[in-house]
Amino acid sequence: MATYRLGAIARSAVRVSTGVGIIRTQQHNVVRLLASSAGKQSSSSGGTLRLALKGVAVGALLGTGWSGYNYFRGEPTDHMIHEKTGPTYLDRLPDVRIMRKVVNPKDDSGLELVLFQFQTCPFCCKVRSFLDHSGLSYSVVEVDAVLRQDIKWSSTKKVPIVLAKTRSGKYVQLMDSSMIVSVLASFLKDKSQDIGELAKYYPSISFVNESGRKTSDIMNKYFLMLQDSKQHKANDAQDEERKWRSWADDHLVHLISPNVYRTKDEALETFEWFSEVGEWDVHFPKWERDLMVYVGAVAMWAISKRLKKRHQLSDDVRSHIYDACDKWIAAVEKNKTPFLGGKKPNLADLAVFGVLNSMEGCQAFKDCLDNTKIGGWFYAVRKEVMSNRGHVA
């Protein structure tokens, strides 16, 4: 049985094979990859302990900088240009602590999902928004941004990661927020498909980006893969949805860090909020929580300066995020519907909401509410998401 990619098709034909057959699909422009960083450092207390903690703090700060440098520079294997890599499968779940579960009695998907995340990471917020709006049940592992012990089993140290149980009993590792959403959305439209087979349609491919850097990205990550050819209909609405999903990843998300870490005080305020909503004082020892808050704030304040330069933002970083909010709302209002997706949010609505939701408790978000019309749409999406979400156990 053939599998079809939902939506209009772009350049470069690529062959993709699965257990149910071989299809010819085409590659949407491979898009630039950037994500959020996490921070690390701690306080001290007398004598030898103080010296030891200072060593930990310095090491954490250097680790943050080195991780950030390697993140933007590219992975060690990036010399293998145009190499396609398929999904990773695990025989069993890693030995990690499930910190909470979202349980929806109405969930009939049959999916078993585990989300590895940072609570306030924009990309993690995107995935949670989709999971909640779709009424899916899932378990959550809150990853320590300093030690990252809960993802030591993974070759990638970036979140979000979703482990999904396949029909064979193994777990397929889904990476990249947009790929995760597309795989799960494809499954929900046609539950006869196996989640492990669907993941094969989204291989990672290495390439040289516009800056001459070797990097990698997920192919087809804004497309849905469907078995039924009747659902394979290209239309303007699908093109628009993909365009704005890409915009959320390529533009909007890069405005978050320069705004929420604009000053040292804002950076510290942001990390204190991260600690509160992520319940770091519950899930981590005090020294570890303080390490993440204080060193994270300093590190991200410094990194935000580099990100501002990298993305060619002026010193008035607020103006850029105001412009982005205005541009999004103009697109929604053009349709004369509550959401870009019409009467209900589509994947683009959920992507933009997720990115903005990551900074909801920060001064930058409050300023956006005061200086743009984003609030009405934002809280309307929140209502839709929360009305479908299960209860937290």
PDB file of N, CA and C in Angstrom, residues 8-41:
ATOM      1  N   ALA A   8       0.949  20.213  -0.815  1.00  0.00           N
ATOM      2  CA  ALA A   8       1.661  20.552  -2.051  1.00  0.00           C
ATOM      3  C   ALA A   8       3.095  20.084  -1.956  1.00  0.00           C
ATOM      4  N   ILE A   9       3.681  19.741  -3.102  1.00  0.00           N
ATOM      5  CA  ILE A   9       5.007  19.144  -3.109  1.00  0.00           C
ATOM      6  C   ILE A   9       6.019  20.130  -3.658  1.00  0.00           C
ATOM      7  N   ALA A  10       7.205  20.179  -2.984  1.00  0.00           N
ATOM      8  CA  ALA A  10       8.246  21.118  -3.405  1.00  0.00           C
ATOM      9  C   ALA A  10       9.313  20.397  -4.205  1.00  0.00           C
ATOM     10  N   ARG A  11      10.549  20.890  -4.129  1.00  0.00           N
ATOM     11  CA  ARG A  11      11.605  20.413  -5.014  1.00  0.00           C
ATOM     12  C   ARG A  11      12.192  19.082  -4.576  1.00  0.00           C
ATOM     13  N   SER A  12      13.167  18.556  -5.381  1.00  0.00           N
ATOM     14  CA  SER A  12      14.025  17.412  -5.120  1.00  0.00           C
ATOM     15  C   SER A  12      13.307  16.132  -4.748  1.00  0.00           C
ATOM     16  N   ALA A  13      13.160  15.221  -5.678  1.00  0.00           N
ATOM     17  CA  ALA A  13      12.503  13.943  -5.391  1.00  0.00           C
ATOM     18  C   ALA A  13      13.425  13.072  -4.558  1.00  0.00           C
ATOM     19  N   VAL A  14      12.828  12.358  -3.608  1.00  0.00           N
ATOM     20  CA  VAL A  14      13.583  11.488  -2.721  1.00  0.00           C
ATOM     21  C   VAL A  14      12.834  10.182  -2.580  1.00  0.00           C
ATOM     22  N   ARG A  15      13.538   9.059  -2.639  1.00  0.00           N
ATOM     23  CA  ARG A  15      12.870   7.780  -2.446  1.00  0.00           C
ATOM     24  C   ARG A  15      12.911   7.428  -0.965  1.00  0.00           C
ATOM     25  N   VAL A  16      11.771   7.009  -0.431  1.00  0.00           N
ATOM     26  CA  VAL A  16      11.693   6.582   0.957  1.00  0.00           C
ATOM     27  C   VAL A  16      10.984   5.247   0.994  1.00  0.00           C
ATOM     28  N   SER A  17      11.546   4.222   1.645  1.00  0.00           N
ATOM     29  CA  SER A  17      10.911   2.916   1.677  1.00  0.00           C
ATOM     30  C   SER A  17      10.535   2.532   3.091  1.00  0.00           C
ATOM     31  N   THR A  18       9.430   1.779   3.237  1.00  0.00           N
ATOM     32  CA  THR A  18       9.011   1.239   4.530  1.00  0.00           C
ATOM     33  C   THR A  18       8.544  -0.168   4.316  1.00  0.00           C
ATOM     34  N   GLY A  19       8.105  -0.818   5.422  1.00  0.00           N
ATOM     35  CA  GLY A  19       7.635  -2.180   5.341  1.00  0.00           C
ATOM     36  C   GLY A  19       6.383  -2.326   4.511  1.00  0.00           C
ATOM     37  N   VAL A  20       5.601  -1.282   4.323  1.00  0.00           N
ATOM     38  CA  VAL A  20       4.351  -1.384   3.576  1.00  0.00           C
ATOM     39  C   VAL A  20       4.521  -0.999   2.119  1.00  0.00           C
ATOM     40  N   GLY A  21       5.714  -0.620   1.709  1.00  0.00           N
ATOM     41  CA  GLY A  21       5.875  -0.295   0.287  1.00  0.00           C
ATOM     42  C   GLY A  21       6.893   0.800   0.074  1.00  0.00           C
ATOM     43  N   ILE A  22       7.045   1.220  -1.148  1.00  0.00           N
ATOM     44  CA  ILE A  22       7.999   2.274  -1.509  1.00  0.00           C
ATOM     45  C   ILE A  22       7.233   3.403  -2.158  1.00  0.00           C
ATOM     46  N   ILE A  23       7.518   4.592  -1.730  1.00  0.00           N
ATOM     47  CA  ILE A  23       6.823   5.735  -2.297  1.00  0.00           C
ATOM     48  C   ILE A  23       7.838   6.691  -2.872  1.00  0.00           C
ATOM     49  N   ARG A  24       7.373   7.567  -3.735  1.00  0.00           N
ATOM     50  CA  ARG A  24       8.193   8.701  -4.181  1.00  0.00           C
ATOM     51  C   ARG A  24       7.574   9.937  -3.581  1.00  0.00           C
ATOM     52  N   THR A  25       8.353  10.594  -2.761  1.00  0.00           N
ATOM     53  CA  THR A  25       7.887  11.839  -2.166  1.00  0.00           C
ATOM     54  C   THR A  25       8.884  12.911  -2.520  1.00  0.00           C
ATOM     55  N   GLN A  26       8.688  14.102  -2.128  1.00  0.00           N
ATOM     56  CA  GLN A  26       9.602  15.165  -2.497  1.00  0.00           C
ATOM     57  C   GLN A  26       9.945  15.999  -1.304  1.00  0.00           C
ATOM     58  N   GLN A  27      11.105  16.570  -1.354  1.00  0.00           N
ATOM     59  CA  GLN A  27      11.650  17.256  -0.194  1.00  0.00           C
ATOM     60  C   GLN A  27      11.287  18.732  -0.205  1.00  0.00           C
ATOM     61  N   HIS A  28      10.635  19.140   0.882  1.00  0.00           N
ATOM     62  CA  HIS A  28      10.370  20.572   1.120  1.00  0.00           C
ATOM     63  C   HIS A  28      11.725  21.188   1.449  1.00  0.00           C
ATOM     64  N   ASN A  29      11.974  22.419   1.240  1.00  0.00           N
ATOM     65  CA  ASN A  29      13.286  23.021   1.527  1.00  0.00           C
ATOM     66  C   ASN A  29      13.779  22.590   2.898  1.00  0.00           C
ATOM     67  N   VAL A  30      15.006  22.035   2.944  1.00  0.00           N
ATOM     68  CA  VAL A  30      15.565  21.692   4.248  1.00  0.00           C
ATOM     69  C   VAL A  30      15.839  22.997   4.985  1.00  0.00           C
ATOM     70  N   VAL A  31      15.272  23.102   6.168  1.00  0.00           N
ATOM     71  CA  VAL A  31      15.305  24.371   6.862  1.00  0.00           C
ATOM     72  C   VAL A  31      16.373  24.425   7.935  1.00  0.00           C
ATOM     73  N   ARG A  32      16.742  25.640   8.255  1.00  0.00           N
ATOM     74  CA  ARG A  32      17.797  25.836   9.243  1.00  0.00           C
ATOM     75  C   ARG A  32      17.353  25.364  10.608  1.00  0.00           C
ATOM     76  N   LEU A  33      18.324  24.846  11.304  1.00  0.00           N
ATOM     77  CA  LEU A  33      18.033  24.269  12.609  1.00  0.00           C
ATOM     78  C   LEU A  33      18.675  25.125  13.686  1.00  0.00           C
ATOM     79  N   LEU A  34      17.848  25.482  14.644  1.00  0.00           N
ATOM     80  CA  LEU A  34      18.398  26.159  15.825  1.00  0.00           C
ATOM     81  C   LEU A  34      17.486  25.840  16.979  1.00  0.00           C
ATOM     82  N   ALA A  35      17.915  25.767  18.110  1.00  0.00           N
ATOM     83  CA  ALA A  35      17.049  25.475  19.238  1.00  0.00           C
ATOM     84  C   ALA A  35      17.468  26.303  20.420  1.00  0.00           C
ATOM     85  N   SER A  36      16.806  26.035  21.517  1.00  0.00           N
ATOM     86  CA  SER A  36      17.140  26.764  22.714  1.00  0.00           C
ATOM     87  C   SER A  36      18.259  26.079  23.467  1.00  0.00           C
ATOM     88  N   SER A  37      18.971  26.813  24.296  1.00  0.00           N
ATOM     89  CA  SER A  37      20.061  26.282  25.094  1.00  0.00           C
ATOM     90  C   SER A  37      19.595  26.151  26.544  1.00  0.00           C
ATOM     91  N   ALA A  38      20.299  25.383  27.330  1.00  0.00           N
ATOM     92  CA  ALA A  38      19.989  25.353  28.743  1.00  0.00           C
ATOM     93  C   ALA A  38      21.184  25.886  29.511  1.00  0.00           C
ATOM     94  N   GLY A  39      21.032  26.270  30.737  1.00  0.00           N
ATOM     95  CA  GLY A  39      22.114  26.848  31.472  1.00  0.00           C
ATOM     96  C   GLY A  39      22.484  26.077  32.709  1.00  0.00           C
ATOM     97  N   LYS A  40      23.588  26.449  33.316  1.00  0.00           N
ATOM     98  CA  LYS A  40      24.112  25.694  34.438  1.00  0.00           C
ATOM     99  C   LYS A  40      24.984  26.545  35.360  1.00  0.00           C
ATOM    100  N   GLN A  41      24.890  26.470  36.709  1.00  0.00           N
ATOM    101  CA  GLN A  41      25.898  26.913  37.709  1.00  0.00           C
ATOM    102  C   GLN A  41      25.366  26.918  39.118  1.00  0.00           C
TER     103      GLN A  41
END
